[in-house]
Amino acid sequence: MDAAFLSPTDRLIAERACERLVVELVRRLDLGDPSTVAELFTPDGVWEWPAGERRVEGREALRRYFGGRPADRLSRRLCTNILVTLTSPTTATATSYLTTYRVDGHSGGLLPPQPPTQVGHYEDAFRLVDGEWLLAHRTLFLAFAGPTEHVGRAERP
């Protein structure tokens, strides 16, 4: 779509606001309070993972979903190749790649390096609501995935 509907400066500001949402979401999941991820979505926002048959719709459902992660989970997500495309003055889409390192049962200290638990990409839709860019829809697509290791579990022979 022709981006002539915004000045170059306004376009950069909108793109940067959407990029920041992508990064802020993973920061809140990994280092903040996961339930606050819901605040980054529109009230009718959707998070889905079609291959995992998960669809979470609405801010309250998102708050419960993200807030329900295990308290002993240690995770770090890397988001790269964030490409935002403005589709109108109030809507945008983006694709970003993700790599997730994650374990459950963490009680502190350093862990030895592990392969990533997930590698894939997000497809996002954003909407400008009352002057603030928010996620309207996020879809997760995984190319590589494995189970979340539980580091506190005893090894079985």
PDB file of C-alpha atoms in Angstrom:
ATOM      1  CA  MET A   1       0.000   0.000   0.000  1.00  0.00           C
ATOM      2  CA  ASP A   2       1.190   3.532  -0.748  1.00  0.00           C
ATOM      3  CA  ALA A   3       2.375   5.177   2.456  1.00  0.00           C
ATOM      4  CA  ALA A   4       1.657   8.687   1.152  1.00  0.00           C
ATOM      5  CA  PHE A   5      -1.099   8.999   3.755  1.00  0.00           C
ATOM      6  CA  LEU A   6       1.558   9.866   6.396  1.00  0.00           C
ATOM      7  CA  SER A   7       4.527  12.198   6.428  1.00  0.00           C
ATOM      8  CA  PRO A   8       7.918  10.472   6.597  1.00  0.00           C
ATOM      9  CA  THR A   9       8.289  11.516  10.249  1.00  0.00           C
ATOM     10  CA  ASP A  10       4.823  10.281  11.233  1.00  0.00           C
ATOM     11  CA  ARG A  11       5.489   7.037   9.395  1.00  0.00           C
ATOM     12  CA  LEU A  12       8.739   6.477  11.315  1.00  0.00           C
ATOM     13  CA  ILE A  13       7.039   7.271  14.625  1.00  0.00           C
ATOM     14  CA  ALA A  14       4.234   4.779  13.912  1.00  0.00           C
ATOM     15  CA  GLU A  15       6.653   2.065  12.772  1.00  0.00           C
ATOM     16  CA  ARG A  16       8.822   2.579  15.850  1.00  0.00           C
ATOM     17  CA  ALA A  17       5.794   2.421  18.171  1.00  0.00           C
ATOM     18  CA  CYS A  18       4.828  -0.954  16.671  1.00  0.00           C
ATOM     19  CA  GLU A  19       8.416  -2.256  16.874  1.00  0.00           C
ATOM     20  CA  ARG A  20       8.515  -1.215  20.519  1.00  0.00           C
ATOM     21  CA  LEU A  21       5.339  -3.207  21.212  1.00  0.00           C
ATOM     22  CA  VAL A  22       6.995  -6.347  19.831  1.00  0.00           C
ATOM     23  CA  VAL A  23      10.006  -5.854  22.100  1.00  0.00           C
ATOM     24  CA  GLU A  24       7.998  -4.729  25.142  1.00  0.00           C
ATOM     25  CA  LEU A  25       5.809  -7.831  24.983  1.00  0.00           C
ATOM     26  CA  VAL A  26       8.750 -10.223  25.257  1.00  0.00           C
ATOM     27  CA  ARG A  27      10.389  -8.067  27.945  1.00  0.00           C
ATOM     28  CA  ARG A  28       7.251  -8.317  30.066  1.00  0.00           C
ATOM     29  CA  LEU A  29       7.058 -12.072  29.545  1.00  0.00           C
ATOM     30  CA  ASP A  30      10.701 -12.665  30.417  1.00  0.00           C
ATOM     31  CA  LEU A  31      11.585  -9.952  32.934  1.00  0.00           C
ATOM     32  CA  GLY A  32       8.393  -8.269  34.007  1.00  0.00           C
ATOM     33  CA  ASP A  33       4.933  -9.276  35.074  1.00  0.00           C
ATOM     34  CA  PRO A  34       3.546 -11.617  32.377  1.00  0.00           C
ATOM     35  CA  SER A  35      -0.097 -10.768  33.095  1.00  0.00           C
ATOM     36  CA  THR A  36       0.582  -7.150  32.046  1.00  0.00           C
ATOM     37  CA  VAL A  37       1.181  -8.348  28.477  1.00  0.00           C
ATOM     38  CA  ALA A  38      -2.601  -8.054  28.087  1.00  0.00           C
ATOM     39  CA  GLU A  39      -2.336  -4.251  28.359  1.00  0.00           C
ATOM     40  CA  LEU A  40      -0.412  -4.212  25.067  1.00  0.00           C
ATOM     41  CA  PHE A  41      -3.444  -5.621  23.220  1.00  0.00           C
ATOM     42  CA  THR A  42      -6.653  -3.926  22.168  1.00  0.00           C
ATOM     43  CA  PRO A  43      -9.643  -4.824  24.397  1.00  0.00           C
ATOM     44  CA  ASP A  44     -10.722  -7.360  21.736  1.00  0.00           C
ATOM     45  CA  GLY A  45      -7.139  -8.454  21.002  1.00  0.00           C
ATOM     46  CA  VAL A  46      -6.284 -12.009  19.959  1.00  0.00           C
ATOM     47  CA  TRP A  47      -3.211 -14.210  20.497  1.00  0.00           C
ATOM     48  CA  GLU A  48      -3.187 -17.491  18.619  1.00  0.00           C
ATOM     49  CA  TRP A  49      -1.024 -20.448  17.767  1.00  0.00           C
ATOM     50  CA  PRO A  50      -2.860 -22.413  15.051  1.00  0.00           C
ATOM     51  CA  ALA A  51      -0.553 -25.463  15.203  1.00  0.00           C
ATOM     52  CA  GLY A  52      -1.044 -25.662  18.966  1.00  0.00           C
ATOM     53  CA  GLU A  53      -4.789 -25.119  18.606  1.00  0.00           C
ATOM     54  CA  ARG A  54      -4.684 -22.161  20.985  1.00  0.00           C
ATOM     55  CA  ARG A  55      -6.665 -18.973  20.578  1.00  0.00           C
ATOM     56  CA  VAL A  56      -7.007 -16.464  23.379  1.00  0.00           C
ATOM     57  CA  GLU A  57      -9.381 -13.578  22.760  1.00  0.00           C
ATOM     58  CA  GLY A  58     -10.035 -10.453  24.807  1.00  0.00           C
ATOM     59  CA  ARG A  59      -7.904  -8.575  27.289  1.00  0.00           C
ATOM     60  CA  GLU A  60      -9.134 -10.409  30.406  1.00  0.00           C
ATOM     61  CA  ALA A  61      -8.589 -13.827  28.825  1.00  0.00           C
ATOM     62  CA  LEU A  62      -5.106 -12.699  27.722  1.00  0.00           C
ATOM     63  CA  ARG A  63      -4.342 -11.532  31.272  1.00  0.00           C
ATOM     64  CA  ARG A  64      -5.291 -14.955  32.664  1.00  0.00           C
ATOM     65  CA  TYR A  65      -3.417 -16.831  29.925  1.00  0.00           C
ATOM     66  CA  PHE A  66      -0.107 -14.980  30.200  1.00  0.00           C
ATOM     67  CA  GLY A  67      -0.408 -14.583  33.979  1.00  0.00           C
ATOM     68  CA  GLY A  68      -0.835 -18.352  34.341  1.00  0.00           C
ATOM     69  CA  ARG A  69       2.699 -19.243  33.341  1.00  0.00           C
ATOM     70  CA  PRO A  70       4.659 -21.186  35.987  1.00  0.00           C
ATOM     71  CA  ALA A  71       6.331 -18.992  38.618  1.00  0.00           C
ATOM     72  CA  ASP A  72       9.537 -21.044  38.312  1.00  0.00           C
ATOM     73  CA  ARG A  73       9.823 -20.547  34.541  1.00  0.00           C
ATOM     74  CA  LEU A  74      13.004 -18.912  33.289  1.00  0.00           C
ATOM     75  CA  SER A  75      12.736 -17.682  29.716  1.00  0.00           C
ATOM     76  CA  ARG A  76      14.515 -15.398  27.314  1.00  0.00           C
ATOM     77  CA  ARG A  77      13.091 -14.529  23.928  1.00  0.00           C
ATOM     78  CA  LEU A  78      15.021 -12.931  21.101  1.00  0.00           C
ATOM     79  CA  CYS A  79      12.974 -11.034  18.527  1.00  0.00           C
ATOM     80  CA  THR A  80      14.714 -10.011  15.325  1.00  0.00           C
ATOM     81  CA  ASN A  81      13.972  -9.009  11.740  1.00  0.00           C
ATOM     82  CA  ILE A  82      11.026  -6.861  12.857  1.00  0.00           C
ATOM     83  CA  LEU A  83       9.417  -5.520   9.697  1.00  0.00           C
ATOM     84  CA  VAL A  84       6.459  -3.167  10.208  1.00  0.00           C
ATOM     85  CA  THR A  85       4.219  -2.194   7.293  1.00  0.00           C
ATOM     86  CA  LEU A  86       1.713   0.608   7.748  1.00  0.00           C
ATOM     87  CA  THR A  87      -1.534  -0.239   6.010  1.00  0.00           C
ATOM     88  CA  SER A  88      -3.386   2.976   6.916  1.00  0.00           C
ATOM     89  CA  PRO A  89      -2.894   5.892   9.313  1.00  0.00           C
ATOM     90  CA  THR A  90      -4.386   3.722  12.094  1.00  0.00           C
ATOM     91  CA  THR A  91      -3.406   0.144  11.179  1.00  0.00           C
ATOM     92  CA  ALA A  92      -0.188  -1.756  10.588  1.00  0.00           C
ATOM     93  CA  THR A  93       1.133  -5.288  10.239  1.00  0.00           C
ATOM     94  CA  ALA A  94       4.480  -6.788  11.185  1.00  0.00           C
ATOM     95  CA  THR A  95       6.499  -9.953  10.925  1.00  0.00           C
ATOM     96  CA  SER A  96       9.232 -10.733  13.447  1.00  0.00           C
ATOM     97  CA  TYR A  97      11.392 -13.775  14.072  1.00  0.00           C
ATOM     98  CA  LEU A  98      11.652 -15.305  17.528  1.00  0.00           C
ATOM     99  CA  THR A  99      13.998 -17.649  19.330  1.00  0.00           C
ATOM    100  CA  THR A 100      12.932 -18.828  22.788  1.00  0.00           C
ATOM    101  CA  TYR A 101      15.133 -20.296  25.487  1.00  0.00           C
ATOM    102  CA  ARG A 102      13.014 -21.653  28.346  1.00  0.00           C
ATOM    103  CA  VAL A 103      13.115 -23.982  31.351  1.00  0.00           C
ATOM    104  CA  ASP A 104      10.725 -24.695  34.204  1.00  0.00           C
ATOM    105  CA  GLY A 105      11.797 -25.536  37.729  1.00  0.00           C
ATOM    106  CA  HIS A 106      14.404 -22.771  37.895  1.00  0.00           C
ATOM    107  CA  SER A 107      15.321 -21.829  41.460  1.00  0.00           C
ATOM    108  CA  GLY A 108      18.142 -19.404  40.728  1.00  0.00           C
ATOM    109  CA  GLY A 109      21.673 -19.288  39.438  1.00  0.00           C
ATOM    110  CA  LEU A 110      23.182 -19.789  36.030  1.00  0.00           C
ATOM    111  CA  LEU A 111      22.203 -22.679  33.817  1.00  0.00           C
ATOM    112  CA  PRO A 112      24.432 -24.300  31.197  1.00  0.00           C
ATOM    113  CA  PRO A 113      23.635 -23.241  27.630  1.00  0.00           C
ATOM    114  CA  GLN A 114      20.758 -25.123  26.023  1.00  0.00           C
ATOM    115  CA  PRO A 115      19.434 -25.256  22.483  1.00  0.00           C
ATOM    116  CA  PRO A 116      16.396 -23.043  21.910  1.00  0.00           C
ATOM    117  CA  THR A 117      12.989 -24.406  22.855  1.00  0.00           C
ATOM    118  CA  GLN A 118      11.302 -22.611  19.946  1.00  0.00           C
ATOM    119  CA  VAL A 119      12.265 -20.888  16.709  1.00  0.00           C
ATOM    120  CA  GLY A 120       9.639 -19.302  14.521  1.00  0.00           C
ATOM    121  CA  HIS A 121       7.956 -16.046  13.676  1.00  0.00           C
ATOM    122  CA  TYR A 122       5.075 -13.830  14.706  1.00  0.00           C
ATOM    123  CA  GLU A 123       2.598 -12.173  12.393  1.00  0.00           C
ATOM    124  CA  ASP A 124       1.055  -9.147  14.065  1.00  0.00           C
ATOM    125  CA  ALA A 125      -1.721  -6.683  13.345  1.00  0.00           C
ATOM    126  CA  PHE A 126      -1.683  -3.329  15.142  1.00  0.00           C
ATOM    127  CA  ARG A 127      -4.340  -0.689  15.621  1.00  0.00           C
ATOM    128  CA  LEU A 128      -4.053   2.910  16.797  1.00  0.00           C
ATOM    129  CA  VAL A 129      -6.522   3.377  19.674  1.00  0.00           C
ATOM    130  CA  ASP A 130      -6.897   6.765  21.364  1.00  0.00           C
ATOM    131  CA  GLY A 131      -3.436   7.806  20.179  1.00  0.00           C
ATOM    132  CA  GLU A 132      -1.709   4.577  21.300  1.00  0.00           C
ATOM    133  CA  TRP A 133      -0.564   1.718  19.071  1.00  0.00           C
ATOM    134  CA  LEU A 134      -1.749  -1.659  20.402  1.00  0.00           C
ATOM    135  CA  LEU A 135      -1.652  -5.252  19.206  1.00  0.00           C
ATOM    136  CA  ALA A 136      -4.966  -6.286  17.696  1.00  0.00           C
ATOM    137  CA  HIS A 137      -3.891  -9.782  16.677  1.00  0.00           C
ATOM    138  CA  ARG A 138      -0.759 -11.894  17.135  1.00  0.00           C
ATOM    139  CA  THR A 139      -0.257 -15.265  15.467  1.00  0.00           C
ATOM    140  CA  LEU A 140       2.657 -17.554  16.341  1.00  0.00           C
ATOM    141  CA  PHE A 141       4.185 -19.834  13.711  1.00  0.00           C
ATOM    142  CA  LEU A 142       6.869 -22.282  14.843  1.00  0.00           C
ATOM    143  CA  ALA A 143       9.401 -23.877  12.511  1.00  0.00           C
ATOM    144  CA  PHE A 144      11.257 -25.684  15.313  1.00  0.00           C
ATOM    145  CA  ALA A 145       9.909 -26.591  18.751  1.00  0.00           C
ATOM    146  CA  GLY A 146      10.538 -28.941  21.615  1.00  0.00           C
ATOM    147  CA  PRO A 147       9.262 -29.513  25.118  1.00  0.00           C
ATOM    148  CA  THR A 148      10.106 -27.144  27.944  1.00  0.00           C
ATOM    149  CA  GLU A 149      12.795 -28.786  30.063  1.00  0.00           C
ATOM    150  CA  HIS A 150      12.127 -29.020  33.804  1.00  0.00           C
ATOM    151  CA  VAL A 151      15.497 -28.470  35.481  1.00  0.00           C
ATOM    152  CA  GLY A 152      14.301 -29.558  38.929  1.00  0.00           C
ATOM    153  CA  ARG A 153      13.070 -32.957  37.794  1.00  0.00           C
ATOM    154  CA  ALA A 154      15.186 -35.971  38.676  1.00  0.00           C
ATOM    155  CA  GLU A 155      16.636 -37.841  35.733  1.00  0.00           C
ATOM    156  CA  ARG A 156      15.155 -41.254  35.078  1.00  0.00           C
ATOM    157  CA  PRO A 157      17.360 -44.131  33.955  1.00  0.00           C
TER     158      PRO A 157
END
